[in-house]
CSV table of C-alpha atoms in Angstrom, one decimal:
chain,number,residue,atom,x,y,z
S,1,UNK,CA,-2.9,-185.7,-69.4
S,2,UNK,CA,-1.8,-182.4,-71.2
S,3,UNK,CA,0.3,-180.5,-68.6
S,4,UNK,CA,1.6,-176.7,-68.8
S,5,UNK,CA,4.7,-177.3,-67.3
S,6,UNK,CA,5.4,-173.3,-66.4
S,7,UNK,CA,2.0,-172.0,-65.5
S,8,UNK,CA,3.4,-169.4,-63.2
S,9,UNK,CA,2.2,-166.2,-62.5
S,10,UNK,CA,3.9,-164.7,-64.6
S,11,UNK,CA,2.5,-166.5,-67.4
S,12,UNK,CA,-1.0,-166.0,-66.5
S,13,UNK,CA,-3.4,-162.3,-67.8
S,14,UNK,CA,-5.4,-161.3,-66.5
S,15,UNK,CA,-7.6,-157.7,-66.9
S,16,UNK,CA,-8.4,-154.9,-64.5
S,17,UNK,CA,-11.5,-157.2,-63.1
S,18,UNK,CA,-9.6,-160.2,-62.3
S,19,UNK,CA,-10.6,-162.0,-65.5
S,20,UNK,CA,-8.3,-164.3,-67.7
S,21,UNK,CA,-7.3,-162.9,-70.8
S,22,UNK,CA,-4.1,-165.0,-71.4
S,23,UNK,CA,-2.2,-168.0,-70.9
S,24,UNK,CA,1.1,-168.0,-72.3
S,25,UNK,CA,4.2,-169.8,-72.4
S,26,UNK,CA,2.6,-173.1,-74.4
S,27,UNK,CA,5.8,-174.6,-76.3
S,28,UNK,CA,6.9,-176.8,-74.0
S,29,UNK,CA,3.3,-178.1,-72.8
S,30,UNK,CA,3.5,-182.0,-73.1
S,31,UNK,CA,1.4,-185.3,-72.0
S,32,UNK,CA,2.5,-186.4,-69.0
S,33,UNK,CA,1.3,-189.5,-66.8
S,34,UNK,CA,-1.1,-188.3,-63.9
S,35,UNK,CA,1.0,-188.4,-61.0
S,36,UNK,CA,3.2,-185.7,-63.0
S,37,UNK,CA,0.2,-183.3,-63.9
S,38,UNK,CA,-1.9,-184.0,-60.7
S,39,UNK,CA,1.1,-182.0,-58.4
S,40,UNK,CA,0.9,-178.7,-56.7
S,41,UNK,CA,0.5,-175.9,-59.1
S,42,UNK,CA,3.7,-173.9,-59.8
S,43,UNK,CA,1.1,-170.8,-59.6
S,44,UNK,CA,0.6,-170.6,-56.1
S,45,UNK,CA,4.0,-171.5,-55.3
S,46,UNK,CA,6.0,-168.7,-54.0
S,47,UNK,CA,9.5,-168.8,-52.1
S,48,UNK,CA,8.3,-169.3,-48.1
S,49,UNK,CA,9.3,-165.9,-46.2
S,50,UNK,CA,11.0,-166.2,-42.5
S,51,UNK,CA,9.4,-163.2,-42.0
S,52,UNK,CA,6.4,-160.6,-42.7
S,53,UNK,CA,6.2,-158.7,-46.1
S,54,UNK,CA,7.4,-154.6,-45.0
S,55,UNK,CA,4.9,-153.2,-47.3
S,56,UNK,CA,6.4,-149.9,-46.5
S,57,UNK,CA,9.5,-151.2,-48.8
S,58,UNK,CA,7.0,-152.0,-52.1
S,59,UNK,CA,6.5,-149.8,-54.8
S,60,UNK,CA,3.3,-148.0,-54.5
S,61,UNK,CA,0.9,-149.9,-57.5
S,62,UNK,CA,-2.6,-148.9,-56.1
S,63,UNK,CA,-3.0,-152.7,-55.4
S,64,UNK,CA,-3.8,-155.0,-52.3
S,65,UNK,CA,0.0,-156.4,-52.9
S,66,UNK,CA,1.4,-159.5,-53.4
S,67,UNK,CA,-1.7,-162.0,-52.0
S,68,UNK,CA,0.7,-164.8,-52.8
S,69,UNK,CA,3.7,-163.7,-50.3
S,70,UNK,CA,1.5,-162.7,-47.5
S,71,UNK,CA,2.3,-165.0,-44.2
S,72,UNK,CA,-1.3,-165.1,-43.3
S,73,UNK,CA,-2.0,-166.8,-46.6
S,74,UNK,CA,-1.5,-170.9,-46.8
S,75,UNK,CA,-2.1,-171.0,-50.7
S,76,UNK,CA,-1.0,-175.0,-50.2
S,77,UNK,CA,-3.6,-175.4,-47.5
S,78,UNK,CA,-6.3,-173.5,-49.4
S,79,UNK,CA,-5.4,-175.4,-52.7
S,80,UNK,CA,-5.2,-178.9,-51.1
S,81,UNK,CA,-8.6,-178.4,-48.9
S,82,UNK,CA,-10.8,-177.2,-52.5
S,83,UNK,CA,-9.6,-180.4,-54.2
S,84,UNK,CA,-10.5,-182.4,-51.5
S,85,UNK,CA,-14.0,-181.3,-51.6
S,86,UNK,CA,-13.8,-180.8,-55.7
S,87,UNK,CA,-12.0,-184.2,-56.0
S,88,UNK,CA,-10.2,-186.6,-53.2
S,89,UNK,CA,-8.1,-188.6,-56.0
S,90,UNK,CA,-6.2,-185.8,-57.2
S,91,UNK,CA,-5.0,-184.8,-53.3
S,92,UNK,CA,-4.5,-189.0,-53.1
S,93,UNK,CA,-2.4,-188.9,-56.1
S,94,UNK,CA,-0.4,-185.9,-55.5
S,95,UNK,CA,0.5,-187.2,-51.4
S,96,UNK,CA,1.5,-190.7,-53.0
S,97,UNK,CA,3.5,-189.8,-56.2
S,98,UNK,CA,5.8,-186.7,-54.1
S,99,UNK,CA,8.7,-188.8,-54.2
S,100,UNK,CA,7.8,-190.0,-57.9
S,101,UNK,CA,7.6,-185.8,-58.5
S,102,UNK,CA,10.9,-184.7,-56.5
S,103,UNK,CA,13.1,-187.4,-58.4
S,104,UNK,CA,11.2,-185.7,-62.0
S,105,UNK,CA,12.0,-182.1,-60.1
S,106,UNK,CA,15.7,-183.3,-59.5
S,107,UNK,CA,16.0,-184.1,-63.3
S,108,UNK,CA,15.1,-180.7,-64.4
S,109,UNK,CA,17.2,-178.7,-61.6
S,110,UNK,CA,20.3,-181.1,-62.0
S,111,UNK,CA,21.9,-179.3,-65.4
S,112,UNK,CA,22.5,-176.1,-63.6
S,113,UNK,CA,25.3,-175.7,-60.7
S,114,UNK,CA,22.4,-174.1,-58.2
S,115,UNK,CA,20.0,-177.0,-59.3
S,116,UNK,CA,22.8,-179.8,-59.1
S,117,UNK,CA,23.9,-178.7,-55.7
S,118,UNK,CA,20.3,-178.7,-54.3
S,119,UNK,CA,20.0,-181.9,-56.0
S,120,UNK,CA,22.9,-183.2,-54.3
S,121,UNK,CA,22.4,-181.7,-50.7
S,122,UNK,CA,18.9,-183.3,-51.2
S,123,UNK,CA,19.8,-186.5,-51.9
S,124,UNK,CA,22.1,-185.9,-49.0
S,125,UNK,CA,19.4,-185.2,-46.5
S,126,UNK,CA,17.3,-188.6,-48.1
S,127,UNK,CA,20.2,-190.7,-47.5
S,128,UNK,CA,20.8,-188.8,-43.6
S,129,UNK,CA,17.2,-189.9,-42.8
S,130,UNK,CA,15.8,-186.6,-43.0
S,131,UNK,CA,12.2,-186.4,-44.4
S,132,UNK,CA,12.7,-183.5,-46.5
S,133,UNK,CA,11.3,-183.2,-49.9
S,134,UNK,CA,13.1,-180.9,-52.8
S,135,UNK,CA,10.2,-179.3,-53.6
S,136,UNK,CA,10.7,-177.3,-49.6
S,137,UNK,CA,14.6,-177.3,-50.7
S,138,UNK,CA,13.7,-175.3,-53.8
S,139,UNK,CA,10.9,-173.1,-52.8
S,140,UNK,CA,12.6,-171.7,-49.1
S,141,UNK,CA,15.1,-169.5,-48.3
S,142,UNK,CA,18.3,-170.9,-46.7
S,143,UNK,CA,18.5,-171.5,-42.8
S,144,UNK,CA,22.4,-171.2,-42.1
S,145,UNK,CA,22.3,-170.4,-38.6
S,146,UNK,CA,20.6,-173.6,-37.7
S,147,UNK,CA,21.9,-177.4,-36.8
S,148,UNK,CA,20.5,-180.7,-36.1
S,149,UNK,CA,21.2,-183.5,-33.4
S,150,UNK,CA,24.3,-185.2,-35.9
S,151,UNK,CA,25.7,-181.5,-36.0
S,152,UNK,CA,24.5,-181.0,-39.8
S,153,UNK,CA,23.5,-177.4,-41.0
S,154,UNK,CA,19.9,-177.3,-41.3
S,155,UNK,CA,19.7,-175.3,-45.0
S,156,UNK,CA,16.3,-175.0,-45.5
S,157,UNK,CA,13.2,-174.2,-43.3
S,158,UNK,CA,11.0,-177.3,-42.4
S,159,UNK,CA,8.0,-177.0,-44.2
S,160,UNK,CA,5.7,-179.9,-44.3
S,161,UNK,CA,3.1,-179.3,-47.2
């Protein structure tokens, strides 16, 4: 399956309507097996606040804001519940190839020291028993302040998606 391994927003046009001008970013597109392409787009994945947006703080743009970063949104939810109606394999595939995906994510994030030490603290957290996946590691914001029953830092916000 031919896969666009960045399609973020920031790779995406669009024009003053909404329509899609652009895609860019294509040199490192590649075929990939299914349980690689059939994962939760990078597009509607956004770091997970703790807290509300402070629109008060943005830069005045005329716009509605960020849709993406808005608490009230579940992007995940939204995106899992159309394919499920649009097509049930895709959601089956993506639930039972998440471990398959976070060991292809750890690859890519290992050759950087941020990367490798999320790498390692994850499989830390696999071999501790903890169900966490890297994906939540990667895309949440650190939880310092926060322990578990064996007295280990809780570093990243449960998220089950």
């Amino acid at each position: 399956m031919l896969f666009h391994d960045d399609l973020s927003m920031n790779n995406i046009l669009v024009d003053s309507h909404g329509h899609l001008t652009a895609v860019l970013d294509w040199e490192c597109v590649s075929s990939v097996p299914t349980w690689r392409a059939w994962q939760f787009p990078q597009l509607l994945c956004e770091r997970i606040r703790d807290e509300k947006p402070n629109k008060s703080t943005y830069a005045d743009d005329s716009t509605e804001g960020n849709a993406s970063e808005d608490p009230e949104i579940d992007n995940e939810g939204f995106w899992v519940k159309e394919m499920q109606n649009a097509q049930p394999e895709w959601v089956a595939v993506m639930r039972a190839s998440k471990l398959k995906a976070d060991f292809e994510r750890a690859v890519q994030a290992c050759d950087s020291a941020l990367g490798g030490g999320m790498v390692r603290r994850w499989i830390e957290c696999l071999n501790d028993g903890w169900p966490k996946d890297l994906w939540t590691m990667m895309h949440s914001y650190p939880q310092t302040d926060e322990m578990d029953e064996t007295g280990h830092v809780r570093m990243w916000k449960e998220v089950d998606h």
